Tab-separated table of C-alpha atoms and ligand atoms in Angstrom:
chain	number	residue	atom	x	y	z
W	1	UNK	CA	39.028	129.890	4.461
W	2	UNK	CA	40.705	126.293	4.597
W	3	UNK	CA	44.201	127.974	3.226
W	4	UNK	CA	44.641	129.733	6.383
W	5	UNK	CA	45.251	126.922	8.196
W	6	UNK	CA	46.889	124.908	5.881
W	7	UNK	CA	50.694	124.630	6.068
W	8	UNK	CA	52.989	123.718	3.027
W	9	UNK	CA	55.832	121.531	4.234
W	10	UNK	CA	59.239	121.394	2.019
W	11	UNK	CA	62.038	118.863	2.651
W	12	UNK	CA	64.517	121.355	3.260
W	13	UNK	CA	62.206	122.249	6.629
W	14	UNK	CA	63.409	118.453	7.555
W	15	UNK	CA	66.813	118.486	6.780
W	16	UNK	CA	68.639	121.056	9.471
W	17	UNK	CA	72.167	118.659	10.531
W	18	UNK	CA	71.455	116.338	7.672
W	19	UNK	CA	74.052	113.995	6.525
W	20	UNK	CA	73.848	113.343	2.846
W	21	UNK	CA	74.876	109.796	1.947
W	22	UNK	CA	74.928	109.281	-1.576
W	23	UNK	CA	75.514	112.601	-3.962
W	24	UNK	CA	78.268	112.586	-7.022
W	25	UNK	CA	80.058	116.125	-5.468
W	26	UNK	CA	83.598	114.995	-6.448
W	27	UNK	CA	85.080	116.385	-9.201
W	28	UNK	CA	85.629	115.030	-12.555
W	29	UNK	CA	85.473	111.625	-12.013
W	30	UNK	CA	81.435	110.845	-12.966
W	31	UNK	CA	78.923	111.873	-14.310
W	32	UNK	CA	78.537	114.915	-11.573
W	33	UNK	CA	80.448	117.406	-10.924
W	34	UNK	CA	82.711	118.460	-13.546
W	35	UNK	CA	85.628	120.502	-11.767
W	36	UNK	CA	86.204	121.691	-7.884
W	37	UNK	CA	84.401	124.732	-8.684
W	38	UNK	CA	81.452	123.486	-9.468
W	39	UNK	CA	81.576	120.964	-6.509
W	40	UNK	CA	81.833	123.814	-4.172
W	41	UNK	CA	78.531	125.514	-5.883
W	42	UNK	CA	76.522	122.252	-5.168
W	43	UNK	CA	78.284	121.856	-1.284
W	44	UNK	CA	77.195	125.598	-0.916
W	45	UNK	CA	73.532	125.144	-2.240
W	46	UNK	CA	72.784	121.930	-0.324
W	47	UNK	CA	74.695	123.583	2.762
W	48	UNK	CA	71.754	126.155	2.590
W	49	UNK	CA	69.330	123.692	2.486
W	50	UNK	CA	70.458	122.411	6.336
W	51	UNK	CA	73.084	119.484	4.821
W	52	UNK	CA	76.209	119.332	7.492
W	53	UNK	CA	77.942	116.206	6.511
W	54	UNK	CA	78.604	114.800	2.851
W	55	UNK	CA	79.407	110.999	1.939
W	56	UNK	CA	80.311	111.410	-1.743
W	57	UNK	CA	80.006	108.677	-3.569
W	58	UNK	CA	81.425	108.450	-7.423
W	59	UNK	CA	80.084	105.598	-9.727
W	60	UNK	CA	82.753	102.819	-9.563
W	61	UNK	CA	81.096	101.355	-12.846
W	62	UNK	CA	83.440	98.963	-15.158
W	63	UNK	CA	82.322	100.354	-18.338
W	64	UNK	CA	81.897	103.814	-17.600
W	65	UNK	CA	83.775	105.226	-14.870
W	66	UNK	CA	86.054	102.780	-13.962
W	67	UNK	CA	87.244	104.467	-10.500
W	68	UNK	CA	89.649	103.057	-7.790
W	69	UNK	CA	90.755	104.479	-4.726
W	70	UNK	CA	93.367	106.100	-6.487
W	71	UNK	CA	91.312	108.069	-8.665
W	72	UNK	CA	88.681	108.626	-5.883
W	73	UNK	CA	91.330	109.839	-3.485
W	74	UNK	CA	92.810	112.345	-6.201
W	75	UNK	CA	89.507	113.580	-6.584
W	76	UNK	CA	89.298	113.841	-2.984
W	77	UNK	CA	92.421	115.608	-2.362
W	78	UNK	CA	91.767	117.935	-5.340
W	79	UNK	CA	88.225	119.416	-3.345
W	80	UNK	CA	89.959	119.397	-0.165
W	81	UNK	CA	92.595	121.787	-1.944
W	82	UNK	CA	89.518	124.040	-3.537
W	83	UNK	CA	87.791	124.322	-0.684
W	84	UNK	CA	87.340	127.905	0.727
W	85	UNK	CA	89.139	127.574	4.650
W	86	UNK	CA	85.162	129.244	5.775
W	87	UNK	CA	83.453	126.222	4.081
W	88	UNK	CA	85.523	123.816	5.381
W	89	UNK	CA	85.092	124.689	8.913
W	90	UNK	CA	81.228	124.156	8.697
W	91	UNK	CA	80.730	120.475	6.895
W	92	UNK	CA	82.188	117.592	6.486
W	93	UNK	CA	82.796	115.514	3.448
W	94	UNK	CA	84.209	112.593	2.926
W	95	UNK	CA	85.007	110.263	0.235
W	96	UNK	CA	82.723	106.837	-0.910
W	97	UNK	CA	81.659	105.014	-3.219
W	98	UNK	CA	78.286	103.823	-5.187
W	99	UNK	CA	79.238	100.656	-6.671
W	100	UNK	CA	77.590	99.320	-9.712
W	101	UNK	CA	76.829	95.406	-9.064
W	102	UNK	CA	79.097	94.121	-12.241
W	103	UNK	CA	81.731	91.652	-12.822
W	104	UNK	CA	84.464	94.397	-11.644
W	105	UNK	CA	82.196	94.668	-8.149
W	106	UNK	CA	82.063	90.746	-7.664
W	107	UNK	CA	86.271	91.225	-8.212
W	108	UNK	CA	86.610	94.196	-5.601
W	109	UNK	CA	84.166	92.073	-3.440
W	110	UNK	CA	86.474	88.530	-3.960
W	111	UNK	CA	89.506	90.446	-2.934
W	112	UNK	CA	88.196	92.304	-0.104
W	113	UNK	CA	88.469	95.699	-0.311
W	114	UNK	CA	85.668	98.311	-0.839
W	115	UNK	CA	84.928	101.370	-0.139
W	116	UNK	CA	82.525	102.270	2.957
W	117	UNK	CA	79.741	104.772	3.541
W	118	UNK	CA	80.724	104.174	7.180
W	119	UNK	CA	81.555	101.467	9.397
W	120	UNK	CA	80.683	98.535	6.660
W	121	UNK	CA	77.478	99.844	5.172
W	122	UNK	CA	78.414	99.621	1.008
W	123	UNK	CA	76.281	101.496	-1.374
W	124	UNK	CA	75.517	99.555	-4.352
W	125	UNK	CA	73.111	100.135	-7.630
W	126	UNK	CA	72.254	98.000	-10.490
W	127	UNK	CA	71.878	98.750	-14.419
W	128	UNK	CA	67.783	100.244	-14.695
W	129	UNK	CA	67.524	97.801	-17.359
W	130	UNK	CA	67.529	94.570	-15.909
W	131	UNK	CA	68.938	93.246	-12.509
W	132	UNK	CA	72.008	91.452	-12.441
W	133	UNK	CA	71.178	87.395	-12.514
W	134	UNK	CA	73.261	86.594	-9.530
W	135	UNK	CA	72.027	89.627	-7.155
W	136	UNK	CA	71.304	87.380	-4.557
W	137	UNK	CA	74.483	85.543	-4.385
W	138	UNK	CA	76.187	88.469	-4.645
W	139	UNK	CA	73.992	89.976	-1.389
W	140	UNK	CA	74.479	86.806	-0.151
W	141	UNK	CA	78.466	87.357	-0.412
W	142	UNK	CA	78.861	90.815	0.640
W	143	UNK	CA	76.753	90.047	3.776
W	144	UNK	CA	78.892	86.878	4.852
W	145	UNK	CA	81.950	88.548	4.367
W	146	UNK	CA	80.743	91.355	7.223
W	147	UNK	CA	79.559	94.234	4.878
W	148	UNK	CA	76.225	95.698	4.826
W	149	UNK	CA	74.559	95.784	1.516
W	150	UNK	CA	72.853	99.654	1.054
W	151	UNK	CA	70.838	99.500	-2.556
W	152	UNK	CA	70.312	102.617	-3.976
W	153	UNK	CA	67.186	104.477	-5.111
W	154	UNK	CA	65.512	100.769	-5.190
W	155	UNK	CA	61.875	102.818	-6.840
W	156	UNK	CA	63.765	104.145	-9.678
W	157	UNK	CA	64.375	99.863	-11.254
W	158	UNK	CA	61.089	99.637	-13.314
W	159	UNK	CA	61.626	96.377	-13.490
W	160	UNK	CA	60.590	95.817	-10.140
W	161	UNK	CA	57.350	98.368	-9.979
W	162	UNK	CA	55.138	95.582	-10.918
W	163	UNK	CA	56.340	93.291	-8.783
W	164	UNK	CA	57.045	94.776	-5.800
W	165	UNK	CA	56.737	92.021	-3.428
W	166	UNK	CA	60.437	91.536	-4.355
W	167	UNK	CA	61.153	94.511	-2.631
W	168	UNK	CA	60.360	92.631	0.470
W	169	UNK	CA	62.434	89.687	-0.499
W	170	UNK	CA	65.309	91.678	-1.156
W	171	UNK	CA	64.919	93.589	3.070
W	172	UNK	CA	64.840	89.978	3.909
W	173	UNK	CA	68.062	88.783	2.375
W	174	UNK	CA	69.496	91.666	4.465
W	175	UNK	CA	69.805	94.111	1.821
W	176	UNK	CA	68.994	97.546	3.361
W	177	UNK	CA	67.291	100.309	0.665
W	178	UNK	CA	68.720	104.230	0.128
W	179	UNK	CA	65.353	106.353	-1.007
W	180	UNK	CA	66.263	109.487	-3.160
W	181	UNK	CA	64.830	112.511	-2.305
W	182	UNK	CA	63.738	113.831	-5.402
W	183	UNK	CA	61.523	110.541	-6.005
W	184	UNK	CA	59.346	111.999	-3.564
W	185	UNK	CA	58.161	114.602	-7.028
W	186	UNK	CA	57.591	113.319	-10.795
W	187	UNK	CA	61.757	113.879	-11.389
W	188	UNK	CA	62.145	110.450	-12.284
W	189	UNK	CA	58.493	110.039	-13.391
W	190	UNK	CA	55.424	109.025	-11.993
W	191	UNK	CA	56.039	105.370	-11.080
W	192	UNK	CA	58.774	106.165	-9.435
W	193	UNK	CA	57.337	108.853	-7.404
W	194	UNK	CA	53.976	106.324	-6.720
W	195	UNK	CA	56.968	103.360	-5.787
W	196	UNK	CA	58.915	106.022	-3.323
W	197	UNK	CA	55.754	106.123	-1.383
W	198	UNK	CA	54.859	102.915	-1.649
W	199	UNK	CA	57.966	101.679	-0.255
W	200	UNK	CA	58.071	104.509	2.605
W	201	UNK	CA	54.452	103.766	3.775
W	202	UNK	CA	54.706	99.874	4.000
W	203	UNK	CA	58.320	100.825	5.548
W	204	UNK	CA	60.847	99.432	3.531
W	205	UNK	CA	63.106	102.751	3.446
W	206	UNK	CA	65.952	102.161	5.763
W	207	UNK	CA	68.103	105.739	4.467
W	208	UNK	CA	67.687	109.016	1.766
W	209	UNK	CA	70.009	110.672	0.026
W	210	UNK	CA	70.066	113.153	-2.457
W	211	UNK	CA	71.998	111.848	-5.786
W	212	UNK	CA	72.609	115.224	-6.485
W	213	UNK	CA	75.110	115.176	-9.541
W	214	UNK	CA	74.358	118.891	-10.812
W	215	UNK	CA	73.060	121.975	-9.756
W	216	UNK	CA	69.691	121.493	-11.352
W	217	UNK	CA	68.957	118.758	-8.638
W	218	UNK	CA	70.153	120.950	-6.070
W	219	UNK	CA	67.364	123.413	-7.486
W	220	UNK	CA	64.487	120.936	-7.144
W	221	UNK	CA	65.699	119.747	-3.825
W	222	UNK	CA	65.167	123.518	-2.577
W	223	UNK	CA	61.899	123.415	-3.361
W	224	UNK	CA	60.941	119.737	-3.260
W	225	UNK	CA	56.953	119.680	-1.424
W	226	UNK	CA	56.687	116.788	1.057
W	227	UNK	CA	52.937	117.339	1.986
W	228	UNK	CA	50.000	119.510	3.171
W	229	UNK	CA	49.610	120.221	6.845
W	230	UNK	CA	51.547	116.309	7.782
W	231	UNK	CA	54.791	115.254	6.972
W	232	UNK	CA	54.512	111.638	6.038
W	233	UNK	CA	56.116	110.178	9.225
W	234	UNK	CA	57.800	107.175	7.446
W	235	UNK	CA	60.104	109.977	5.982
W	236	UNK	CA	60.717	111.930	9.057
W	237	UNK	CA	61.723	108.426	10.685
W	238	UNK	CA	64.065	107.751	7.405
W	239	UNK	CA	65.605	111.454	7.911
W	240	UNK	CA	66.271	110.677	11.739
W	241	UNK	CA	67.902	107.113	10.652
W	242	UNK	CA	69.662	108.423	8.214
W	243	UNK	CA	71.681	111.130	10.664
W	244	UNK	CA	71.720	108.517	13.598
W	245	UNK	CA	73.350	106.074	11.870
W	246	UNK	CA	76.116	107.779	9.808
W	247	UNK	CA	76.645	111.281	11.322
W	248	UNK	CA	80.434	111.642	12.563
W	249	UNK	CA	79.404	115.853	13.496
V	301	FE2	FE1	74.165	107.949	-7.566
C-alpha cells in the first residue's frame, strides 16, 4: 500500500523559531485585529504553530488607514499593556509597517523617515488593481536613499500573472519579494496559488510571511499542506532566510 509510506507535510512542521514578518496583529488600527484581545488570540494561535518573533505591520494607506508612528506606537503600547506577563516572556513583537506605494509613501519617503522591518528592509504593497505608474522611480528612490525595498505577496497582483517576466525585472531593480503563506492553497485563488509556485521554483522568493489579519487565517495556516513525501526546497530555503535575516531571539 503506497499510503504507508507516504508522509503529509504541513507548514506548521516548518515553522518551529519562525519569525513572522508581515501580519496586521495590532489592534484597531487596520483592517486586522480589532481590539488587544483579539490580538492576543491570533499571537496565541500562531505561537502554537512554532511563530517566536512578530514584525507587525499595519497598512499605512492614505485613503484608508492613514497611520503614523503615533498611531502605530499607541497601538503598540496598548498590546504591550494587554499582554498576559506568561506570553510576553516567550515572543517577541515588535512594531512595523506595510506601506502602500501612494502619494503619502513618496512624502514619508521625500522626508526620510519610515518605518523598518529591521535594519532598512521596508515592506511595501501596491493597489491589486493596477501598479502605481512610477513604481520604478519610486524603487529606484527608496534604494538610493539606503532602504531596502521588501514587496509584498508579489503573486496575489493579477496584473502581473500574465506577464511574469516582470517579476524578474522588478528582483533586478533591487526590489526583494515577501511570499504569503497561505498562497501556497487556493485562499487567494488559483492563479495565485499557480504564481506562488511559480515564483518559488524559478527562485524569486527572497521572505514569507503570514498576513494574518483574523483568526480565520490563523485557522488555515494550521492546517495549510505543503506537499506529499518532499517539501518543496525553494520554501524551506525561504523559511531559513526569512529567520536568518530578521530574527533578534
Ligand atoms: Fe498585509
Amino acid at each position: 500500500m503506497l499510503q504507508i509510506f507516504s508522509k503529509k507535510y504541513y507548514l506548521r512542521d516548518l515553522l518551529e523559531g519562525f519569525v513572522d514578518i508581515h501580519n496586521h496583529l495590532l489592534p484597531g488600527i487596520d483592517d486586522g485585529a480589532k481590539n488587544a484581545n483579539i490580538s492576543i488570540e491570533l499571537i496565541q494561535g500562531m505561537k502554537a504553530l512554532g511563530v517566536k518573533q512578530f514584525i507587525s505591520t499595519p497598512h499605512v494607506m492614505q485613503d484608508f488607514y492613514p497611520n503614523t508612528d503615533e498611531t502605530i506606537g499607541n497601538s503598540y503600547n496598548q498590546l504591550l499593556e494587554a499582554l498576559p506577563v506568561s506570553l510576553k516572556s516567550e515572543i517577541a513583537i515588535n512594531p512595523a509597517a506595510e506601506y502602500m506605494i501612494d502619494d503619502h509613501f513618496e512624502t514619508l519617503l521625500n522626508d526620510g523617515y519610515l518605518f523598518t522591518l529591521k535594519s532598512n528592509y521596508v515592506l511595501v504593497e501596491m493597489s491589486y488593481y493596477s501598479p502605481p505608474i512610477n513604481l520604478e522611480e519610486i524603487l529606484f528612490k527608496m534604494i538610493t536613499r539606503g532602504y531596502k525595498p521588501v514587496l509584498a505577496h508579489p503573486e496575489r497582483y493579477s496584473f502581473y500573472h500574465n506577464k511574469k517576466d516582470y517579476y524578474k525585472k522588478l528582483k533586478r531593480l533591487g526590489c526583494q519579494f515577501q511570499l504569503n503563506m497561505l498562497s501556497l492553497s487556493s485562499h487567494y485563488g488559483k492563479h495565485v496559488e499557480q504564481t506562488a509556485y511559480y515564483l518559488l521554483d524559478e527562485n524569486l522568493i527572497d521572505f514569507i510571511g503570514s498576513d494574518v489579519h483574523n483568526q480565520d487565517h490563523v485557522n488555515k495556516l494550521s492546517e495549510l499542506f505543503v506537499g506529499n513525501k518532499k517539501i518543496n526546497e525553494n520554501l524551506k530555503k525561504t523559511i531559513a532566510n526569512t529567520k536568518n535575516v530578521f530574527s533578534v531571539i
